[in-house]
Coordinates of C-alpha atoms in Angstrom, one line a residue:
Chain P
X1 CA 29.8 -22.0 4.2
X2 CA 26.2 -22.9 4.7
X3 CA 26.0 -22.8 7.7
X4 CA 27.8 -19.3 7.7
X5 CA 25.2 -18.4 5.2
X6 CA 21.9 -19.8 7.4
X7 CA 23.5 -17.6 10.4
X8 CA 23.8 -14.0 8.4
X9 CA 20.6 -14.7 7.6
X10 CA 19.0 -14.9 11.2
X11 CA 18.1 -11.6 11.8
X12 CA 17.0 -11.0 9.0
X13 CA 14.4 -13.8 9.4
X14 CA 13.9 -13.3 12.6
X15 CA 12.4 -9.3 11.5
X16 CA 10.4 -11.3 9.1
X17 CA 8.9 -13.6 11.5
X18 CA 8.1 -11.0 14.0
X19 CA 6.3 -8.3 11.6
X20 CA 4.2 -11.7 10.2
X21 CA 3.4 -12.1 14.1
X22 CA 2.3 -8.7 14.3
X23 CA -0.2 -9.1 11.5
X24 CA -0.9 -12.2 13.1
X25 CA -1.2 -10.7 16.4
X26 CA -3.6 -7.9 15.3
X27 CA -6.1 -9.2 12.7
X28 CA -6.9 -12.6 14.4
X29 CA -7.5 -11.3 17.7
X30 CA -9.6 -8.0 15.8
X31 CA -13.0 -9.9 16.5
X32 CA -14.8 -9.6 19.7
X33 CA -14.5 -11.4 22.4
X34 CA -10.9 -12.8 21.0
X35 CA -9.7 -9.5 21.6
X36 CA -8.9 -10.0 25.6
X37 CA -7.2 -13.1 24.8
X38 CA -4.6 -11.2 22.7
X39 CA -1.4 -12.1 23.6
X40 CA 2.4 -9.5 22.8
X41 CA 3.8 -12.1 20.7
X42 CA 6.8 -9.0 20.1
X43 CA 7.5 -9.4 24.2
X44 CA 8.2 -12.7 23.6
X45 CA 11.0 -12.2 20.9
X46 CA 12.1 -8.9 22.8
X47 CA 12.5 -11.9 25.9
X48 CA 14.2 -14.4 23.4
X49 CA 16.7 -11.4 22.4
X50 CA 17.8 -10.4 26.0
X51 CA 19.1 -14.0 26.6
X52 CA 20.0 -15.4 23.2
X53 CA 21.7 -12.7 21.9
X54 CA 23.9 -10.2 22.6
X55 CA 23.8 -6.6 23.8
X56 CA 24.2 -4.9 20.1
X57 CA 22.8 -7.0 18.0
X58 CA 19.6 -7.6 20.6
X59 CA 19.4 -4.2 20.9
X60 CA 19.2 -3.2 17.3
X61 CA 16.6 -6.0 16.9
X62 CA 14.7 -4.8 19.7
X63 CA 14.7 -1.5 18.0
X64 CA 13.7 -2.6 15.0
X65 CA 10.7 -4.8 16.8
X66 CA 9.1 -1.8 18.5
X67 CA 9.5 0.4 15.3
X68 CA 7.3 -2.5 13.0
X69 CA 4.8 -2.5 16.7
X70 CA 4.9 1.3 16.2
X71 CA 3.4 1.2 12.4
X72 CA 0.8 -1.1 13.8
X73 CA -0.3 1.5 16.5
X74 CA -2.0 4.4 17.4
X75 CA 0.4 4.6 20.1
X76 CA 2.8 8.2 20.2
X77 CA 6.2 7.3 18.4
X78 CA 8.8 6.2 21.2
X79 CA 6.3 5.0 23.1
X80 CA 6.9 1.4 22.1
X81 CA 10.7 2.0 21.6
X82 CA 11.4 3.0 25.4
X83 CA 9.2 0.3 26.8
X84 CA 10.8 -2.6 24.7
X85 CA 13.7 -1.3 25.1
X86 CA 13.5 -1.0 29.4
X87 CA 12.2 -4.7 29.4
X88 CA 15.1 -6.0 27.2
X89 CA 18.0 -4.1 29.3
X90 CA 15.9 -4.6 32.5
X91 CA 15.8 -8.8 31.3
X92 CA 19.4 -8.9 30.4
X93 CA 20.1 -7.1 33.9
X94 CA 18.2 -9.4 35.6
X95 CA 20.4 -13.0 33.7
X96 CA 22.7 -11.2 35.2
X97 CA 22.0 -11.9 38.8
X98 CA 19.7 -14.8 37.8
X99 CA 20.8 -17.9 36.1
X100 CA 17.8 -18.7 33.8
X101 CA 18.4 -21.9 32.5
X102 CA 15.6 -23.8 32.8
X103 CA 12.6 -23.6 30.5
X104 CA 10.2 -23.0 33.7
X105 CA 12.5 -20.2 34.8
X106 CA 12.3 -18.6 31.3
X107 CA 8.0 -19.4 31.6
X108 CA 8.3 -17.0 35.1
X109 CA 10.7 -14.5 33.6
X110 CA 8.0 -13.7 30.8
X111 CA 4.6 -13.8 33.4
X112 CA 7.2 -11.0 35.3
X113 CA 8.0 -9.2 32.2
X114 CA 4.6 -9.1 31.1
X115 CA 3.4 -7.5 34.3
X116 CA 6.1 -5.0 33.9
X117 CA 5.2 -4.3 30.8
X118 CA 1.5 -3.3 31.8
X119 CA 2.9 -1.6 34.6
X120 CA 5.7 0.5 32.3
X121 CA 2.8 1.3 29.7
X122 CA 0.6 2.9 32.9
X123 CA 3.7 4.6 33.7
X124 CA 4.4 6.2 30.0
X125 CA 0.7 7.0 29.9
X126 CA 0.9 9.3 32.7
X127 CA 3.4 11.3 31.0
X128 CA 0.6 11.9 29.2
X129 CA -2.1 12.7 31.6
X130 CA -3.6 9.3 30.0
X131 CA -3.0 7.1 33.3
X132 CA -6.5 7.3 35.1
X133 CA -8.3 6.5 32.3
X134 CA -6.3 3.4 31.7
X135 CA -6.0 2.2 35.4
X136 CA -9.0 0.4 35.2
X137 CA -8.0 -1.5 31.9
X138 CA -4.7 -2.3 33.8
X139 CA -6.4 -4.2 36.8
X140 CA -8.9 -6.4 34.4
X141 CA -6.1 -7.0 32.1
X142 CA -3.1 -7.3 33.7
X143 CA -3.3 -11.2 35.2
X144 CA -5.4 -12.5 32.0
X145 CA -2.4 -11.0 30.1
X146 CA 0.5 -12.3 32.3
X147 CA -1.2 -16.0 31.9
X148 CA -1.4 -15.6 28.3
X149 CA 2.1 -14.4 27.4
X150 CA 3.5 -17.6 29.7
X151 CA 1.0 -19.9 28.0
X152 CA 2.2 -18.6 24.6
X153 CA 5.4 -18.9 25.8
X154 CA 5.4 -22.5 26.4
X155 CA 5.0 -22.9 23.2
X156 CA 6.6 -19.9 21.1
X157 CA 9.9 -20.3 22.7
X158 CA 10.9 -23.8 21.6
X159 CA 9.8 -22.5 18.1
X160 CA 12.6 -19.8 18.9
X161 CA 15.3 -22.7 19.7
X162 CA 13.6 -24.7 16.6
X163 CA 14.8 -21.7 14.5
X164 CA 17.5 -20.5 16.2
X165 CA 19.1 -23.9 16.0
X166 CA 18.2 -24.0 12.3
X167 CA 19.5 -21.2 11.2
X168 CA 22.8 -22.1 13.3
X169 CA 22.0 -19.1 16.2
X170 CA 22.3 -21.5 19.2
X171 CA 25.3 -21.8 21.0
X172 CA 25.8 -25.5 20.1
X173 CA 25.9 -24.5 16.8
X174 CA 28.0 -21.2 17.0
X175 CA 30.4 -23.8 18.6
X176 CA 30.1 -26.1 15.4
X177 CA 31.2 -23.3 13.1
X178 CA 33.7 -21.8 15.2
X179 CA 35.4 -24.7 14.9
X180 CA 34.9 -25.5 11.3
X181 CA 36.4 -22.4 10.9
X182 CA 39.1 -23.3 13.0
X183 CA 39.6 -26.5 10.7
X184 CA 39.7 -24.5 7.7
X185 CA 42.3 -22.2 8.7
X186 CA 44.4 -25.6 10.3
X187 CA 44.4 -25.0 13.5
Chain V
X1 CA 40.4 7.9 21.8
X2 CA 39.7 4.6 19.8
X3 CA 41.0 2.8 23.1
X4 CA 39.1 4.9 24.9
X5 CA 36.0 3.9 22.9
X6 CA 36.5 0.4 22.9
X7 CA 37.1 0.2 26.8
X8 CA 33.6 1.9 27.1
X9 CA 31.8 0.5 24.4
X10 CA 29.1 -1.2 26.5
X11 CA 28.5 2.0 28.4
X12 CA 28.3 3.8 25.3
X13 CA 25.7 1.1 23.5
X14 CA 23.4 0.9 26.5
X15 CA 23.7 5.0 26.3
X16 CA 22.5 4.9 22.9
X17 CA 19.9 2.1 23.2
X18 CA 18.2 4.7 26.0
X19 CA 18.9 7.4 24.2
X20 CA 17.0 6.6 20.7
X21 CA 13.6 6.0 21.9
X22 CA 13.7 8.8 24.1
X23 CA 14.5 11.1 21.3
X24 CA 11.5 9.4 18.9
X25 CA 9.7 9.8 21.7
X26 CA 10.2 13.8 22.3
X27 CA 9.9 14.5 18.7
X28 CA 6.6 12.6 18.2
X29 CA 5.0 14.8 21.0
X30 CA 6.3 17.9 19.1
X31 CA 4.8 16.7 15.0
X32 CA 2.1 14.1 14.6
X33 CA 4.2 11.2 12.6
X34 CA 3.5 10.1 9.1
X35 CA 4.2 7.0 7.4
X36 CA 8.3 6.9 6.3
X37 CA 9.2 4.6 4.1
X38 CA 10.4 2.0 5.8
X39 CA 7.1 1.9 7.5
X40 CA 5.3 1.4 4.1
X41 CA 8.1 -1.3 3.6
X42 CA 6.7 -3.3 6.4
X43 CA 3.0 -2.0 6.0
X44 CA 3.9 -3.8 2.4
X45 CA 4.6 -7.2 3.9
X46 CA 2.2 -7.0 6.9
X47 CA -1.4 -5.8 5.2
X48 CA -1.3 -8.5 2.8
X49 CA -1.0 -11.2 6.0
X50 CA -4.2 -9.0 7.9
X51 CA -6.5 -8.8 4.9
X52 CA -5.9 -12.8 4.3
X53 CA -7.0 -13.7 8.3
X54 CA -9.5 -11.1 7.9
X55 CA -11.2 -13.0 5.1
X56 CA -10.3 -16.2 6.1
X57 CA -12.5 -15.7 9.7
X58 CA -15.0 -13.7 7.9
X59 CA -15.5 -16.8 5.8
X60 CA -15.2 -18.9 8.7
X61 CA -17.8 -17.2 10.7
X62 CA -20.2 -16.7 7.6
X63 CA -19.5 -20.4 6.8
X64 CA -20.7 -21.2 10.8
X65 CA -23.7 -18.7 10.5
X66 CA -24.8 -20.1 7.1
X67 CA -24.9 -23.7 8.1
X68 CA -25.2 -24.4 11.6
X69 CA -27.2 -21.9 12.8
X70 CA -29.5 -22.6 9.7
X71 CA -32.0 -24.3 12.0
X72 CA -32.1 -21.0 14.1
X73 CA -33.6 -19.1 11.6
X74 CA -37.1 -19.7 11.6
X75 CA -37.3 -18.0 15.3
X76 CA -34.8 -15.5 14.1
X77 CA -37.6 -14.4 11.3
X78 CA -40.5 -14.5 13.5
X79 CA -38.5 -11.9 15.8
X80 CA -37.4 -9.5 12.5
X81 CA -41.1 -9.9 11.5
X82 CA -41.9 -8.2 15.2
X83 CA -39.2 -5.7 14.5
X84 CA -40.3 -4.9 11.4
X85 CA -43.5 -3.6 12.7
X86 CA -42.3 -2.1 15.8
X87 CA -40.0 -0.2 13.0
X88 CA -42.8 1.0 11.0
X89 CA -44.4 2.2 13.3
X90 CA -41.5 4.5 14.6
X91 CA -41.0 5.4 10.8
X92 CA -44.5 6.8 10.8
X93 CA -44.3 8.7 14.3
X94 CA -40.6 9.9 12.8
X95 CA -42.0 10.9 9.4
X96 CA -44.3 13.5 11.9
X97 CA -41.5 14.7 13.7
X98 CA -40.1 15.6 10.5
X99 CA -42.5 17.2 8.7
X100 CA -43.3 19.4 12.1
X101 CA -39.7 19.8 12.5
X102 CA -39.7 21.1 8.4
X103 CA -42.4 23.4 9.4
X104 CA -40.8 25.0 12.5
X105 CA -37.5 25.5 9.7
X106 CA -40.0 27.2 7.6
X107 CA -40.9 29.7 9.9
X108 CA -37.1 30.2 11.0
X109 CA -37.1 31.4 7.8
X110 CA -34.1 28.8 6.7
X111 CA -33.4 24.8 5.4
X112 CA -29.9 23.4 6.2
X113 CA -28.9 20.1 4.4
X114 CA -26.2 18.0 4.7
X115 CA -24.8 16.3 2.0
X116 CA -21.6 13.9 3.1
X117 CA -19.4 11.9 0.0
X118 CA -18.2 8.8 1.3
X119 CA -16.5 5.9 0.6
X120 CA -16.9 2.0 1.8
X121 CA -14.2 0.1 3.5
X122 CA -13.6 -2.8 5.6
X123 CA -12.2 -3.1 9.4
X124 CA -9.1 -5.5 8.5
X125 CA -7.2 -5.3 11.5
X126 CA -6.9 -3.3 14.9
X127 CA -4.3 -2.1 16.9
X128 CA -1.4 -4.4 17.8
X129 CA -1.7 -3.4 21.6
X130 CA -4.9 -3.4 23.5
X131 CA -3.9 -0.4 25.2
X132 CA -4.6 1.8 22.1
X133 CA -7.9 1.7 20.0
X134 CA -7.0 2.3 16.4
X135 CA -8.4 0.5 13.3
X136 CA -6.9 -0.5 10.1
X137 CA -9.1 -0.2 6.7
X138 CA -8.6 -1.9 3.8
X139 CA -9.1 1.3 1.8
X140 CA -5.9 4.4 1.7
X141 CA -4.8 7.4 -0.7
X142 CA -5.4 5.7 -3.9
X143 CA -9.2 5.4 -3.1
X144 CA -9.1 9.5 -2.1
X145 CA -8.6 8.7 1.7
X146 CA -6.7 11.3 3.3
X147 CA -5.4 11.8 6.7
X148 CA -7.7 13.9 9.2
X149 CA -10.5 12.7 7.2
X150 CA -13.8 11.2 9.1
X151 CA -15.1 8.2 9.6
X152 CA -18.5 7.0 10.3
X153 CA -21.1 4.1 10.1
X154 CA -24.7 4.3 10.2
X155 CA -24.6 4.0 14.1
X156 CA -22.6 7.1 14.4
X157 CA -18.9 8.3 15.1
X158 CA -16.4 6.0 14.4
X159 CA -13.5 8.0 14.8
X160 CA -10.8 9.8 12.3
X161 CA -7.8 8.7 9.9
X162 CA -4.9 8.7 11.7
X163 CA -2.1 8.1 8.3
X164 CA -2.4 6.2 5.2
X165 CA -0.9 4.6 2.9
X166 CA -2.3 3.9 -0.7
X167 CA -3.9 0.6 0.1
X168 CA -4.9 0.7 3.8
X169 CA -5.4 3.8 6.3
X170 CA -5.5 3.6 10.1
X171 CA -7.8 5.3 12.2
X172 CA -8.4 6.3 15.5
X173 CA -11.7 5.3 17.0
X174 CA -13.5 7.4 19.9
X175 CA -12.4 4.9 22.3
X176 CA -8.8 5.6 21.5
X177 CA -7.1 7.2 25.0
X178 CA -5.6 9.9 22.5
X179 CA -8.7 10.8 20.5
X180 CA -11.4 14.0 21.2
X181 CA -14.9 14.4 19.8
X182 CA -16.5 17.8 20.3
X183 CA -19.9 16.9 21.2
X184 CA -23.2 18.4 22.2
X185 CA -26.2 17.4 24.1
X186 CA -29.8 16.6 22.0
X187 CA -31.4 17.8 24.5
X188 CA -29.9 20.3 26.7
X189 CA -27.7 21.5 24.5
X190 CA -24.6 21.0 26.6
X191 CA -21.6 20.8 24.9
X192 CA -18.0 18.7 25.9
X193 CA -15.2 16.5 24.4
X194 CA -15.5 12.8 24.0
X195 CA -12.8 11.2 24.8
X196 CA -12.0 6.8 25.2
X197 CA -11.9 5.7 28.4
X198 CA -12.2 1.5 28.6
X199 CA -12.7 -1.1 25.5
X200 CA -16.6 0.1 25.5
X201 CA -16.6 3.3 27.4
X202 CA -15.8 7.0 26.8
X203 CA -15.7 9.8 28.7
X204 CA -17.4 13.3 28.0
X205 CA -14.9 16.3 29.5
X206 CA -15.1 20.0 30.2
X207 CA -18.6 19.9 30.6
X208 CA -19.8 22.7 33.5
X209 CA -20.9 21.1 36.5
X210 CA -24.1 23.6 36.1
X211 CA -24.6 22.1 32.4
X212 CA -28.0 20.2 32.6
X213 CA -26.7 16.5 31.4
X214 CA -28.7 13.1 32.4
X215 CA -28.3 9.6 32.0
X216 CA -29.5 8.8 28.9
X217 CA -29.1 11.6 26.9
X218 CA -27.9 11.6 23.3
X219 CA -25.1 12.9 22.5
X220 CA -24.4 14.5 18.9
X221 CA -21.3 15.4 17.0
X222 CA -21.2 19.4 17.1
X223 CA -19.0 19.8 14.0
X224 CA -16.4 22.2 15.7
X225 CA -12.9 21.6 14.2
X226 CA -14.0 20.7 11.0
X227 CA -13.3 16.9 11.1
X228 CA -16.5 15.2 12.1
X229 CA -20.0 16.4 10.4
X230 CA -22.1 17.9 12.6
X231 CA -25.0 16.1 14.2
X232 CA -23.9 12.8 13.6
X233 CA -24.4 10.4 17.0
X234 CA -21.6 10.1 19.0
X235 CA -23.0 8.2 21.6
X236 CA -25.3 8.4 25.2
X237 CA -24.6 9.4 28.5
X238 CA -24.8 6.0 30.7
X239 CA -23.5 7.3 33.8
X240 CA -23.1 11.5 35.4
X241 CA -21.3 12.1 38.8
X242 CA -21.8 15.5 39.5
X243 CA -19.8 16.4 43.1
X244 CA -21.0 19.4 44.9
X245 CA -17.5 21.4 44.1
X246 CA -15.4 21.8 41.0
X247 CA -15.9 23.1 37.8
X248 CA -16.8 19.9 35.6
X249 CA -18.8 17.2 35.8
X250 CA -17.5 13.9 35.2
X251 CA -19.6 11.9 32.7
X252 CA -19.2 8.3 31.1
X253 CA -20.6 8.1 28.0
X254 CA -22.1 4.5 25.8
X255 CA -20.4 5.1 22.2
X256 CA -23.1 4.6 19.5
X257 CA -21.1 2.7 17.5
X258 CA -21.0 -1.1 18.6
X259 CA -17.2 -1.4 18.5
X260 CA -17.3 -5.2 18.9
X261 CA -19.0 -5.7 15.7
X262 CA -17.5 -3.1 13.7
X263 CA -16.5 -4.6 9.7
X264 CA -17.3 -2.0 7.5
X265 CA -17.2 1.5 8.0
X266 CA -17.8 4.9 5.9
X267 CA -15.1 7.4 5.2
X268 CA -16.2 11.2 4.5
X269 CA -14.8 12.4 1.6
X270 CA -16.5 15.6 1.8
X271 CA -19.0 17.2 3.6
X272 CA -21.0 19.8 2.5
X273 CA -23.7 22.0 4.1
X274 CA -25.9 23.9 2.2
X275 CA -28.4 26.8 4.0
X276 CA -31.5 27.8 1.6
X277 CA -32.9 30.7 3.3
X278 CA -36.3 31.9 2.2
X279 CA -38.1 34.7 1.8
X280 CA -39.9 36.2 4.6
X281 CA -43.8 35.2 3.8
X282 CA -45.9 38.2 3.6
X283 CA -48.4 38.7 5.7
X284 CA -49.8 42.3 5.4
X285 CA -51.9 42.6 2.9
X286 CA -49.5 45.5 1.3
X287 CA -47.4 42.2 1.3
X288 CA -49.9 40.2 -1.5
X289 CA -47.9 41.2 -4.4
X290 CA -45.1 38.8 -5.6
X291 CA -42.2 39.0 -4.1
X292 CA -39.3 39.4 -6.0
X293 CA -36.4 38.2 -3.8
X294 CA -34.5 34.7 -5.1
X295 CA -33.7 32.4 -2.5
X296 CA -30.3 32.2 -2.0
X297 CA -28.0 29.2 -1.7
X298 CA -24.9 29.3 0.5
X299 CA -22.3 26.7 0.3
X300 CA -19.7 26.1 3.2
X301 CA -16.1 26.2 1.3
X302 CA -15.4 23.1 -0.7
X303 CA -12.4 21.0 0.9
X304 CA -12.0 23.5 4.1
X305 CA -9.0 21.9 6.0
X306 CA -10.0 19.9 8.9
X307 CA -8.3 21.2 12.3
X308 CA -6.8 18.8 14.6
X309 CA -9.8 18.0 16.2
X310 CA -8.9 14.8 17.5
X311 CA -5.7 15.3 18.2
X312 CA -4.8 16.8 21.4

């Protein structure tokens, strides 16, 4: 029961954690020169959510992640939204095809995602006749960011599996309780 | 059908997952977006987290300042004591300018004043990506902050509210890819939009390629649109690339505002300009008896709605 208990509330932890990252994210990196060093700490759970969980309810968290980004932003609404949500599907795509089971090959999935996700934000701009102005930012910021989000990674995504695992959301775990359930209904 | 729905349900969720942003995305180009209230629900937990790093590194940083630079100071005071009288010295060569400058008003016959109500707050946060430039203040609607409203230091242009809540308001600074400044030349007159370009750069637009515009010149807040007062700094021309075709020039321009030290900021309340136009002095001698025309005092309309300015 506790452990059923610890698993509903998951998500809901997980939103927690991700809108404390965001206030994280964009008050200790507000002072200058800190601000080039600022990593997307939300990439990283959008990553975590592509492989560790499944289409629907990674997709709704996703959804959710951009929207809290969104209220953080200056950014146009949906801006965030569609560029989350490419990377996720794009990510989940990619497992697909990929088997990323090693921590190093989930360190190179992020550096990739992170360049895409400079790249999608240059492309998004455009719609907005925006893209020119920001193609310089892009080339100065795109490898300091991609080196950051991996570095951050290293460390942010055992956290993930620390929490995941304690809240019962890894699959060793979803196997424990499948079969305690399977022990409390006899078979 | 319910087969049917359950043998396509992953086509159908990946349909949806696409379809919602691009929907929030076509409706935010057609209606700037407010606050909901699941937004102030998160605002709620988040603001609370900002304004306890902010303090924490302002402490931090005050607590470094204080101490260990302690041994810095005497240097430091030696170089204010230069400055000082470098500063008086400009305050006496400005104090001339003025009183000629009151003179030439006098004999256009007209004083303009401007009188600006504002309010203090404090840079707590900035935008969550470094692709947008927006600020958050720890001041919203229940200190009379409204959206639209200007905001300025003593530098200059800051930028404008973007939405707010009743404890914090974020705003849009000039460097913001999405913001516009109407802005006019000191010198020349010229007149263009400010828009952000980089982290410390903006660019000045629509500005005739014939329009006389230098490197270094100043660049003042024009007032059209209502949002920002007028002849407040916006910044100064730092670089002008004027090709031999076209119809603009293309102009970067230094923002006056120092953006990487920016803590506390002023929000305009109000702005009010007041013209006192005088009476003609007489100068025939038909003219010697006292005139008895008032001066009269025009008021812009209290509370005129700002236009989107800064919105494009």
């Amino acid at each position: 029961m506790k452990n059923l208990v610890l698993r509903a509330l998951n998500a809901p932890l997980f939103v927690l954690l991700v809108a404390g990252a965001v206030a994280v994210q964009s008050s200790l990196f507000n002072s200058y020169p800190l601000w080039y060093f600022q990593p997307d700490l939300i990439l990283i759970a959008v990553i975590w959510c592509a492989l560790r969980r499944t289409l629907t309810e990674g997709g709704i968290l996703v959804l959710i992640f951009a929207s809290i980004v969104e209220t953080h932003s200056s950014s146009p609404v949906g801006f965030f939204l569609c560029i989350y949500m490419i990377l996720f599907l794009g990510i989940r795509a990619f497992s697909r095809f990929f088997v990323i089971s090693q921590f190093s090959a989930l360190l190179i999935v992020t550096i990739g995602a992170a360049v895409s996700w400079k790249l999608l934000v240059l492309a998004f701009l455009s719609a907005f006749d925006r893209a020119t102005a920001q193609a310089f930012h892009f080339l100065i910021t795109v490898l300091p960011f991609a080196a950051i989000e991996g570095l951050m990674g290293f460390w942010l995504y055992r956290a993930l599996d620390l929490f995941d695992r304690s809240t019962t959301q890894s699959e060793s775990s979803r196997q424990l309780i499948e079969d305690e359930l399977l022990v409390e209904e006899g078979l | 059908m319910i087969k049917y729905l359950k043998e396509y349900r992953f086509y159908i969720t990946l349909f949806l997952f696409l379809l919602i942003p691009v929907i929030a995305l076509d409706t935010s180009t057609r209606s700037p977006r407010d606050y909901r209230f699941y937004d102030r629900v998160i605002l709620a937990v988040t603001a609370p987290i900002q304004t306890a790093i902010s303090w924490s590194l302002e402490q931090a940083v005050d607590l470094t300042q204080g101490y260990l630079y302690l041994w810095n100071v005497k240097t430091q005071n030696t170089q204010l004591f230069e400055e000082n009288r470098k500063l008086l010295g400009q305050i006496a060569s400005l104090k001339e300018a003025e009183n000629e400058n009151m003179r030439l008003r006098q004999v256009l016959n007209f004083q303009e004043k401007m009188r600006l109500e504002t309010i203090v707050a404090r840079v707590i946060a900035k935008d969550v990506s470094t692709e947008f430039r927006a600020v958050r203040l720890n001041r919203g609607e229940n200190a009379g902050i409204k959206k639209g409203m200007a905001v300025v230091t003593y530098e200059g242009v800051v930028g404008r509210v973007l939405r707010t809540t009743g404890t914090t308001s974020d705003v849009v600074t000039v460097l913001d890819l999405l913001s516009a400044v109407d802005a006019v030349s000191e010198r020349s007159r010229a007149r263009g939009v400010v828009e952000g370009l980089t982290d410390e750069i903006c660019q000045m637009k629509f500005t005739l390629r014939t329009d006389d515009i230098q490197i270094g010149d100043f660049l003042l807040s024009s007032g059209l649109g209502g949002i920002f007062p007028r002849g407040v700094a916006v910044g100064t021309v730092s670089k002008v690339n004027k090709k031999q075709f076209g119809i603009s020039q293309e102009i970067e321009v230094k923002p006056a505002v120092d953006f990487t030290k920016l803590e506390e900021v002023m929000v305009v309340l109000d702005q009010k300009v007041e013209v006192i136009e005088k009476p003609i002095e007489p100068k025939t001698p038909k003219a010697e008896t006292h005139s008895t025309v008032k001066p009269a005092i025009k008021s812009a309309p209290k509370g005129r709605k700002p236009h989107e300015e800064g919105a494009e």
